[in-house]
């Protein structure tokens, strides 16, 4: 099917329902995250839930890296709150910075998971980089117009994704 390079390995309601301890037991040692609408609403600072998640990662010994197409002031401020390395203006879906994120974390493709809320940037890039991609539903419906337009196209791809999963 033409859309398969956009299909996530999993599609979940929220980043906060991912069983991270299970993934750690399976050998995952690094998690790469989009920020906006994946961890917090668009342009929001880190909330207690996000900070608690990253504390849990640090306690488990799991590495993290934030991978955002946003500008440095936004990404750096969030990264400081959750104590994570980051890459801003990442150029997703280009694979270059997915590889760089793994380099920063010291992980391989097999040890890394990517979590994001957009198919055509987040998931497509992770798939092309060979990283296990988890798509989460956007936290907040208020989005910039270019993202709103992409969501219509995503709906088409997700329709076929769901159909294939239900076979």
Short mmCIF file of N, CA and C in Angstrom, two decimals:
data_model
loop_
_atom_site.label_atom_id
_atom_site.label_comp_id
_atom_site.label_asym_id
_atom_site.label_seq_id
_atom_site.Cartn_x
_atom_site.Cartn_y
_atom_site.Cartn_z
N UNK A 1 0.86 -1.20 0.00
CA UNK A 1 0.00 0.00 0.00
C UNK A 1 0.89 1.24 0.00
N UNK A 2 0.46 2.22 -0.73
CA UNK A 2 1.24 3.44 -0.91
C UNK A 2 1.52 4.19 0.40
N UNK A 3 0.64 4.04 1.38
CA UNK A 3 0.75 4.83 2.61
C UNK A 3 1.64 4.21 3.68
N UNK A 4 2.14 2.99 3.47
CA UNK A 4 2.79 2.27 4.57
C UNK A 4 3.99 2.97 5.19
N UNK A 5 4.71 3.76 4.43
CA UNK A 5 5.86 4.45 5.01
C UNK A 5 5.43 5.52 6.03
N UNK A 6 4.13 5.82 6.05
CA UNK A 6 3.61 6.79 7.03
C UNK A 6 2.97 6.11 8.24
N UNK A 7 2.84 4.79 8.20
CA UNK A 7 2.16 4.08 9.29
C UNK A 7 3.04 3.99 10.53
N UNK A 8 2.47 4.33 11.69
CA UNK A 8 3.21 4.13 12.94
C UNK A 8 3.21 2.64 13.30
N UNK A 9 4.12 2.24 14.17
CA UNK A 9 4.09 0.86 14.67
C UNK A 9 2.94 0.72 15.66
N UNK A 10 2.65 1.80 16.38
CA UNK A 10 1.51 1.84 17.31
C UNK A 10 0.87 3.21 17.23
N UNK A 11 -0.43 3.25 17.54
CA UNK A 11 -1.17 4.51 17.59
C UNK A 11 -1.91 4.52 18.91
N UNK A 12 -1.53 5.44 19.79
CA UNK A 12 -2.09 5.50 21.14
C UNK A 12 -2.75 6.85 21.41
N UNK A 13 -3.57 6.87 22.45
CA UNK A 13 -4.24 8.12 22.81
C UNK A 13 -3.27 9.15 23.38
N UNK A 14 -2.23 8.68 24.11
CA UNK A 14 -1.37 9.62 24.81
C UNK A 14 0.03 9.06 25.06
N UNK A 15 0.99 9.95 25.06
CA UNK A 15 2.37 9.63 25.45
C UNK A 15 2.38 9.03 26.85
N UNK A 16 1.47 9.52 27.68
CA UNK A 16 1.48 9.18 29.10
C UNK A 16 0.87 7.80 29.40
N UNK A 17 0.44 7.08 28.37
CA UNK A 17 -0.06 5.72 28.59
C UNK A 17 0.93 4.66 28.09
N UNK A 18 2.07 5.10 27.57
CA UNK A 18 3.07 4.15 27.07
C UNK A 18 3.72 3.45 28.27
N UNK A 19 3.80 2.11 28.23
CA UNK A 19 4.39 1.35 29.36
C UNK A 19 5.92 1.36 29.28
N UNK A 20 6.54 2.44 29.73
CA UNK A 20 7.98 2.63 29.57
C UNK A 20 8.82 1.56 30.25
N UNK A 21 8.38 1.08 31.41
CA UNK A 21 9.15 0.03 32.09
C UNK A 21 9.20 -1.23 31.23
N UNK A 22 8.09 -1.55 30.57
CA UNK A 22 8.05 -2.72 29.68
C UNK A 22 9.05 -2.54 28.53
N UNK A 23 9.06 -1.35 27.95
CA UNK A 23 9.99 -1.08 26.85
C UNK A 23 11.43 -1.18 27.33
N UNK A 24 11.68 -0.70 28.53
CA UNK A 24 13.04 -0.77 29.07
C UNK A 24 13.46 -2.24 29.23
N UNK A 25 12.55 -3.07 29.75
CA UNK A 25 12.83 -4.51 29.90
C UNK A 25 13.11 -5.16 28.55
N UNK A 26 12.48 -4.64 27.49
CA UNK A 26 12.68 -5.20 26.14
C UNK A 26 13.96 -4.66 25.47
N UNK A 27 14.70 -3.82 26.19
CA UNK A 27 15.97 -3.34 25.65
C UNK A 27 15.97 -1.93 25.09
N UNK A 28 14.85 -1.22 25.21
CA UNK A 28 14.82 0.17 24.75
C UNK A 28 15.59 1.03 25.75
N UNK A 29 16.53 1.83 25.25
CA UNK A 29 17.37 2.65 26.12
C UNK A 29 17.29 4.14 25.81
N UNK A 30 16.54 4.49 24.75
CA UNK A 30 16.40 5.89 24.39
C UNK A 30 15.04 6.20 23.82
N UNK A 31 14.51 7.35 24.22
CA UNK A 31 13.22 7.81 23.70
C UNK A 31 13.39 9.21 23.12
N UNK A 32 12.98 9.36 21.88
CA UNK A 32 13.04 10.64 21.18
C UNK A 32 11.62 11.16 21.09
N UNK A 33 11.43 12.43 21.46
CA UNK A 33 10.09 13.01 21.51
C UNK A 33 9.97 14.29 20.71
N UNK A 34 8.85 14.42 20.02
CA UNK A 34 8.38 15.72 19.57
C UNK A 34 7.85 16.38 20.85
N UNK A 35 7.72 17.70 20.86
CA UNK A 35 7.23 18.38 22.08
C UNK A 35 5.76 18.77 21.94
N UNK A 36 5.50 19.68 21.00
CA UNK A 36 4.17 20.29 20.90
C UNK A 36 3.10 19.30 20.47
N UNK A 37 2.08 19.21 21.31
CA UNK A 37 0.93 18.33 21.13
C UNK A 37 1.27 16.85 21.31
N UNK A 38 2.52 16.57 21.71
CA UNK A 38 2.93 15.21 22.03
C UNK A 38 3.12 15.10 23.55
N UNK A 39 3.85 16.07 24.12
CA UNK A 39 4.10 16.09 25.57
C UNK A 39 3.24 17.12 26.28
N UNK A 40 2.99 18.25 25.63
CA UNK A 40 2.17 19.35 26.17
C UNK A 40 1.44 20.02 25.00
N UNK A 41 0.41 20.83 25.31
CA UNK A 41 -0.24 21.58 24.22
C UNK A 41 0.78 22.49 23.52
N UNK A 42 0.46 22.88 22.30
CA UNK A 42 1.35 23.72 21.49
C UNK A 42 1.83 24.95 22.26
N UNK A 43 3.14 25.14 22.31
CA UNK A 43 3.80 26.29 22.96
C UNK A 43 3.65 26.36 24.47
N UNK A 44 3.10 25.33 25.10
CA UNK A 44 2.96 25.33 26.56
C UNK A 44 4.28 24.92 27.21
N UNK A 45 4.54 25.44 28.42
CA UNK A 45 5.73 24.98 29.15
C UNK A 45 5.51 23.54 29.64
N UNK A 46 6.57 22.92 30.11
CA UNK A 46 6.45 21.57 30.66
C UNK A 46 5.53 21.63 31.88
N UNK A 47 4.61 20.70 31.96
CA UNK A 47 3.73 20.63 33.13
C UNK A 47 4.24 19.53 34.05
N UNK A 48 3.57 19.33 35.16
CA UNK A 48 4.03 18.35 36.15
C UNK A 48 4.07 16.94 35.56
N UNK A 49 3.10 16.63 34.69
CA UNK A 49 3.06 15.31 34.08
C UNK A 49 4.30 15.06 33.21
N UNK A 50 4.68 16.05 32.41
CA UNK A 50 5.86 15.92 31.55
C UNK A 50 7.13 15.82 32.41
N UNK A 51 7.23 16.67 33.42
CA UNK A 51 8.42 16.64 34.27
C UNK A 51 8.54 15.31 35.01
N UNK A 52 7.41 14.77 35.46
CA UNK A 52 7.41 13.48 36.17
C UNK A 52 7.85 12.36 35.22
N UNK A 53 7.40 12.41 33.97
CA UNK A 53 7.78 11.39 32.99
C UNK A 53 9.29 11.39 32.77
N UNK A 54 9.87 12.57 32.61
CA UNK A 54 11.31 12.65 32.37
C UNK A 54 12.11 12.28 33.63
N UNK A 55 11.58 12.58 34.82
CA UNK A 55 12.23 12.13 36.06
C UNK A 55 12.26 10.60 36.08
N UNK A 56 11.14 9.99 35.67
CA UNK A 56 11.06 8.52 35.62
C UNK A 56 12.11 7.96 34.66
N UNK A 57 12.27 8.60 33.50
CA UNK A 57 13.30 8.16 32.55
C UNK A 57 14.68 8.21 33.19
N UNK A 58 14.98 9.33 33.85
CA UNK A 58 16.30 9.49 34.48
C UNK A 58 16.53 8.41 35.54
N UNK A 59 15.50 8.12 36.34
CA UNK A 59 15.60 7.09 37.38
C UNK A 59 15.81 5.70 36.78
N UNK A 60 15.16 5.42 35.66
CA UNK A 60 15.29 4.11 35.00
C UNK A 60 16.63 3.95 34.29
N UNK A 61 17.28 5.08 34.00
CA UNK A 61 18.51 5.02 33.22
C UNK A 61 18.25 5.10 31.72
N UNK A 62 17.04 5.55 31.36
CA UNK A 62 16.68 5.70 29.95
C UNK A 62 17.07 7.11 29.50
N UNK A 63 17.70 7.18 28.33
CA UNK A 63 18.10 8.47 27.75
C UNK A 63 16.92 9.07 26.98
N UNK A 64 16.93 10.40 26.85
CA UNK A 64 15.89 11.09 26.08
C UNK A 64 16.55 12.13 25.18
N UNK A 65 15.83 12.50 24.15
CA UNK A 65 16.22 13.63 23.31
C UNK A 65 14.95 14.22 22.71
N UNK A 66 14.84 15.53 22.77
CA UNK A 66 13.71 16.22 22.16
C UNK A 66 14.09 16.57 20.73
N UNK A 67 13.19 16.29 19.80
CA UNK A 67 13.45 16.53 18.38
C UNK A 67 12.28 17.36 17.84
N UNK A 68 12.53 18.65 17.65
CA UNK A 68 11.44 19.56 17.28
C UNK A 68 11.81 20.39 16.06
N UNK A 69 10.81 20.66 15.25
CA UNK A 69 11.00 21.57 14.12
C UNK A 69 10.87 23.03 14.57
N UNK A 70 10.55 23.24 15.84
CA UNK A 70 10.38 24.59 16.38
C UNK A 70 11.74 25.28 16.55
N UNK A 71 11.69 26.58 16.86
CA UNK A 71 12.89 27.39 17.03
C UNK A 71 13.54 27.14 18.41
N UNK A 72 14.80 27.51 18.52
CA UNK A 72 15.56 27.20 19.73
C UNK A 72 14.96 27.76 21.02
N UNK A 73 14.49 29.02 21.08
CA UNK A 73 13.97 29.50 22.37
C UNK A 73 12.87 28.59 22.94
N UNK A 74 11.96 28.14 22.10
CA UNK A 74 10.88 27.25 22.54
C UNK A 74 11.44 25.91 23.02
N UNK A 75 12.28 25.30 22.22
CA UNK A 75 12.78 23.96 22.49
C UNK A 75 13.73 23.97 23.69
N UNK A 76 14.63 24.95 23.75
CA UNK A 76 15.60 25.04 24.85
C UNK A 76 14.91 25.23 26.20
N UNK A 77 13.88 26.08 26.23
CA UNK A 77 13.17 26.33 27.48
C UNK A 77 12.49 25.05 27.99
N UNK A 78 11.84 24.33 27.09
CA UNK A 78 11.17 23.09 27.47
C UNK A 78 12.21 22.06 27.92
N UNK A 79 13.28 21.94 27.16
CA UNK A 79 14.34 20.96 27.46
C UNK A 79 14.94 21.22 28.84
N UNK A 80 15.11 22.48 29.19
CA UNK A 80 15.67 22.83 30.51
C UNK A 80 14.72 22.36 31.61
N UNK A 81 13.43 22.48 31.39
CA UNK A 81 12.44 22.07 32.40
C UNK A 81 12.44 20.56 32.64
N UNK A 82 12.69 19.79 31.58
CA UNK A 82 12.64 18.32 31.72
C UNK A 82 14.04 17.69 31.76
N UNK A 83 15.07 18.54 31.71
CA UNK A 83 16.45 18.09 31.79
C UNK A 83 16.78 17.06 30.70
N UNK A 84 16.59 17.49 29.44
CA UNK A 84 16.84 16.60 28.31
C UNK A 84 17.65 17.32 27.24
N UNK A 85 18.53 16.60 26.57
CA UNK A 85 19.16 17.20 25.38
C UNK A 85 18.09 17.43 24.31
N UNK A 86 18.42 18.28 23.35
CA UNK A 86 17.41 18.62 22.34
C UNK A 86 18.06 18.98 21.02
N UNK A 87 17.24 18.90 19.98
CA UNK A 87 17.61 19.36 18.65
C UNK A 87 16.45 20.23 18.17
N UNK A 88 16.73 21.49 17.85
CA UNK A 88 15.68 22.40 17.36
C UNK A 88 15.83 22.55 15.85
N UNK A 89 14.80 23.12 15.22
CA UNK A 89 14.77 23.25 13.76
C UNK A 89 15.28 21.96 13.13
N UNK A 90 14.68 20.84 13.53
CA UNK A 90 15.18 19.50 13.20
C UNK A 90 15.00 19.12 11.72
N UNK A 91 14.12 19.81 11.03
CA UNK A 91 13.91 19.48 9.62
C UNK A 91 13.22 18.15 9.40
N UNK A 92 12.42 17.70 10.40
CA UNK A 92 11.67 16.45 10.21
C UNK A 92 10.76 16.63 8.99
N UNK A 93 10.65 15.65 8.13
CA UNK A 93 10.99 14.24 8.26
C UNK A 93 12.39 13.84 7.79
N UNK A 94 13.30 14.77 7.54
CA UNK A 94 14.67 14.40 7.19
C UNK A 94 15.23 13.49 8.29
N UNK A 95 15.94 12.46 7.90
CA UNK A 95 16.44 11.47 8.88
C UNK A 95 17.68 11.95 9.63
N UNK A 96 18.34 12.97 9.13
CA UNK A 96 19.62 13.42 9.69
C UNK A 96 19.57 13.60 11.21
N UNK A 97 18.58 14.31 11.69
CA UNK A 97 18.55 14.60 13.13
C UNK A 97 17.95 13.47 13.98
N UNK A 98 17.27 12.52 13.36
CA UNK A 98 16.89 11.30 14.08
C UNK A 98 18.17 10.54 14.43
N UNK A 99 19.09 10.46 13.45
CA UNK A 99 20.38 9.81 13.67
C UNK A 99 21.18 10.59 14.72
N UNK A 100 21.15 11.91 14.62
CA UNK A 100 21.88 12.74 15.58
C UNK A 100 21.34 12.55 17.00
N UNK A 101 20.02 12.42 17.12
CA UNK A 101 19.42 12.19 18.45
C UNK A 101 19.94 10.88 19.04
N UNK A 102 20.02 9.84 18.22
CA UNK A 102 20.55 8.56 18.71
C UNK A 102 22.02 8.69 19.09
N UNK A 103 22.76 9.46 18.33
CA UNK A 103 24.16 9.70 18.64
C UNK A 103 24.29 10.40 20.00
N UNK A 104 23.47 11.41 20.23
CA UNK A 104 23.47 12.14 21.50
C UNK A 104 23.16 11.20 22.66
N UNK A 105 22.19 10.30 22.46
CA UNK A 105 21.77 9.39 23.52
C UNK A 105 22.69 8.17 23.64
N UNK A 106 23.48 7.91 22.60
CA UNK A 106 24.33 6.73 22.60
C UNK A 106 23.54 5.44 22.40
N UNK A 107 22.48 5.53 21.58
CA UNK A 107 21.63 4.36 21.32
C UNK A 107 21.67 3.98 19.85
N UNK A 108 21.21 2.75 19.58
CA UNK A 108 21.06 2.27 18.21
C UNK A 108 19.58 2.36 17.82
N UNK A 109 19.29 2.09 16.56
CA UNK A 109 17.89 2.08 16.09
C UNK A 109 17.06 1.07 16.88
N UNK A 110 17.67 -0.07 17.18
CA UNK A 110 16.96 -1.15 17.89
C UNK A 110 16.68 -0.79 19.34
N UNK A 111 17.41 0.17 19.88
CA UNK A 111 17.26 0.55 21.30
C UNK A 111 16.47 1.84 21.47
N UNK A 112 15.90 2.36 20.37
CA UNK A 112 15.30 3.69 20.39
C UNK A 112 13.83 3.64 19.96
N UNK A 113 13.04 4.48 20.62
CA UNK A 113 11.62 4.68 20.26
C UNK A 113 11.44 6.16 19.97
N UNK A 114 10.59 6.45 19.00
CA UNK A 114 10.21 7.84 18.72
C UNK A 114 8.72 8.01 19.01
N UNK A 115 8.36 9.13 19.64
CA UNK A 115 6.96 9.43 19.93
C UNK A 115 6.64 10.83 19.39
N UNK A 116 5.57 10.90 18.58
CA UNK A 116 5.15 12.18 18.04
C UNK A 116 3.68 12.16 17.66
N UNK A 117 3.15 13.34 17.31
CA UNK A 117 1.71 13.45 17.02
C UNK A 117 1.40 13.67 15.54
N UNK A 118 2.43 13.73 14.68
CA UNK A 118 2.17 13.98 13.27
C UNK A 118 2.75 12.87 12.39
N UNK A 119 1.95 12.44 11.43
CA UNK A 119 2.38 11.37 10.53
C UNK A 119 3.46 11.81 9.54
N UNK A 120 3.26 12.95 8.89
CA UNK A 120 4.09 13.33 7.75
C UNK A 120 5.44 13.90 8.15
N UNK A 121 5.61 14.27 9.40
CA UNK A 121 6.92 14.72 9.87
C UNK A 121 7.47 13.66 10.83
N UNK A 122 6.83 13.51 11.97
CA UNK A 122 7.33 12.65 13.05
C UNK A 122 7.47 11.18 12.65
N UNK A 123 6.36 10.57 12.31
CA UNK A 123 6.33 9.12 12.04
C UNK A 123 7.09 8.78 10.76
N UNK A 124 6.87 9.54 9.72
CA UNK A 124 7.54 9.29 8.44
C UNK A 124 9.06 9.35 8.61
N UNK A 125 9.54 10.36 9.32
CA UNK A 125 10.98 10.49 9.55
C UNK A 125 11.52 9.34 10.38
N UNK A 126 10.82 8.98 11.44
CA UNK A 126 11.26 7.86 12.29
C UNK A 126 11.30 6.56 11.50
N UNK A 127 10.27 6.32 10.71
CA UNK A 127 10.24 5.11 9.87
C UNK A 127 11.42 5.08 8.91
N UNK A 128 11.69 6.20 8.28
CA UNK A 128 12.80 6.26 7.32
C UNK A 128 14.15 6.05 8.02
N UNK A 129 14.23 6.46 9.30
CA UNK A 129 15.47 6.29 10.07
C UNK A 129 15.56 4.89 10.69
N UNK A 130 14.49 4.10 10.55
CA UNK A 130 14.50 2.74 11.09
C UNK A 130 14.19 2.66 12.57
N UNK A 131 13.55 3.69 13.11
CA UNK A 131 13.23 3.75 14.54
C UNK A 131 11.75 3.38 14.74
N UNK A 132 11.47 2.63 15.80
CA UNK A 132 10.11 2.26 16.16
C UNK A 132 9.32 3.53 16.45
N UNK A 133 8.24 3.76 15.70
CA UNK A 133 7.49 5.01 15.81
C UNK A 133 6.13 4.80 16.46
N UNK A 134 5.87 5.58 17.49
CA UNK A 134 4.56 5.58 18.14
C UNK A 134 3.89 6.93 17.85
N UNK A 135 2.71 6.86 17.25
CA UNK A 135 1.90 8.05 17.00
C UNK A 135 0.96 8.23 18.18
N UNK A 136 0.88 9.45 18.71
CA UNK A 136 -0.10 9.75 19.76
C UNK A 136 -1.07 10.80 19.25
N UNK A 137 -2.26 10.76 19.80
CA UNK A 137 -3.26 11.76 19.40
C UNK A 137 -2.84 13.13 19.93
N UNK A 138 -3.08 14.19 19.16
CA UNK A 138 -2.69 15.53 19.62
C UNK A 138 -3.37 15.86 20.96
N UNK A 139 -2.60 16.47 21.85
CA UNK A 139 -3.12 16.82 23.17
C UNK A 139 -4.21 17.87 23.09
N UNK A 140 -4.01 18.86 22.22
CA UNK A 140 -4.95 19.98 22.15
C UNK A 140 -5.36 20.25 20.71
N UNK A 141 -6.65 20.52 20.46
CA UNK A 141 -7.10 20.72 19.08
C UNK A 141 -6.64 22.03 18.44
N UNK A 142 -6.22 23.03 19.25
CA UNK A 142 -5.82 24.31 18.68
C UNK A 142 -4.43 24.17 18.06
N UNK A 143 -4.38 24.32 16.72
CA UNK A 143 -3.10 24.16 16.03
C UNK A 143 -2.95 25.22 14.94
N UNK A 144 -1.72 25.40 14.51
CA UNK A 144 -1.45 26.34 13.42
C UNK A 144 -2.11 25.83 12.14
N UNK A 145 -2.45 26.74 11.24
CA UNK A 145 -3.21 26.40 10.06
C UNK A 145 -2.53 25.34 9.20
N UNK A 146 -1.20 25.40 9.04
CA UNK A 146 -0.54 24.39 8.19
C UNK A 146 -0.67 23.00 8.79
N UNK A 147 -0.74 22.91 10.11
CA UNK A 147 -0.92 21.60 10.76
C UNK A 147 -2.36 21.13 10.60
N UNK A 148 -3.30 22.06 10.75
CA UNK A 148 -4.72 21.73 10.58
C UNK A 148 -4.94 21.14 9.19
N UNK A 149 -4.34 21.74 8.17
CA UNK A 149 -4.50 21.23 6.80
C UNK A 149 -3.88 19.84 6.66
N UNK A 150 -2.72 19.63 7.28
CA UNK A 150 -2.08 18.30 7.22
C UNK A 150 -2.94 17.24 7.89
N UNK A 151 -3.70 17.64 8.91
CA UNK A 151 -4.53 16.66 9.64
C UNK A 151 -5.58 16.03 8.72
N UNK A 152 -6.07 16.78 7.73
CA UNK A 152 -7.04 16.22 6.78
C UNK A 152 -6.40 15.10 5.98
N UNK A 153 -5.18 15.31 5.54
CA UNK A 153 -4.46 14.27 4.79
C UNK A 153 -4.12 13.09 5.70
N UNK A 154 -3.74 13.39 6.95
CA UNK A 154 -3.44 12.33 7.90
C UNK A 154 -4.65 11.43 8.10
N UNK A 155 -5.84 12.03 8.14
CA UNK A 155 -7.07 11.26 8.36
C UNK A 155 -7.24 10.19 7.27
N UNK A 156 -6.87 10.51 6.05
CA UNK A 156 -6.95 9.55 4.95
C UNK A 156 -5.99 8.39 5.20
N UNK A 157 -4.76 8.71 5.54
CA UNK A 157 -3.75 7.68 5.79
C UNK A 157 -4.17 6.81 6.97
N UNK A 158 -4.65 7.44 8.03
CA UNK A 158 -5.05 6.70 9.24
C UNK A 158 -6.26 5.81 8.99
N UNK A 159 -7.11 6.20 8.07
CA UNK A 159 -8.24 5.36 7.68
C UNK A 159 -7.73 4.03 7.15
N UNK A 160 -6.75 4.08 6.24
CA UNK A 160 -6.19 2.85 5.66
C UNK A 160 -5.36 2.08 6.69
N UNK A 161 -4.68 2.81 7.56
CA UNK A 161 -3.92 2.17 8.64
C UNK A 161 -4.85 1.33 9.52
N UNK A 162 -5.96 1.94 9.93
CA UNK A 162 -6.93 1.23 10.79
C UNK A 162 -7.52 0.02 10.05
N UNK A 163 -7.83 0.20 8.77
CA UNK A 163 -8.39 -0.91 7.98
C UNK A 163 -7.41 -2.07 7.92
N UNK A 164 -6.15 -1.77 7.71
CA UNK A 164 -5.14 -2.84 7.64
C UNK A 164 -4.97 -3.52 8.99
N UNK A 165 -4.98 -2.75 10.07
CA UNK A 165 -4.81 -3.30 11.42
C UNK A 165 -5.98 -4.22 11.79
N UNK A 166 -7.15 -3.93 11.27
CA UNK A 166 -8.35 -4.70 11.63
C UNK A 166 -8.54 -5.96 10.79
N UNK A 167 -7.62 -6.24 9.89
CA UNK A 167 -7.73 -7.45 9.06
C UNK A 167 -7.51 -8.69 9.88
#
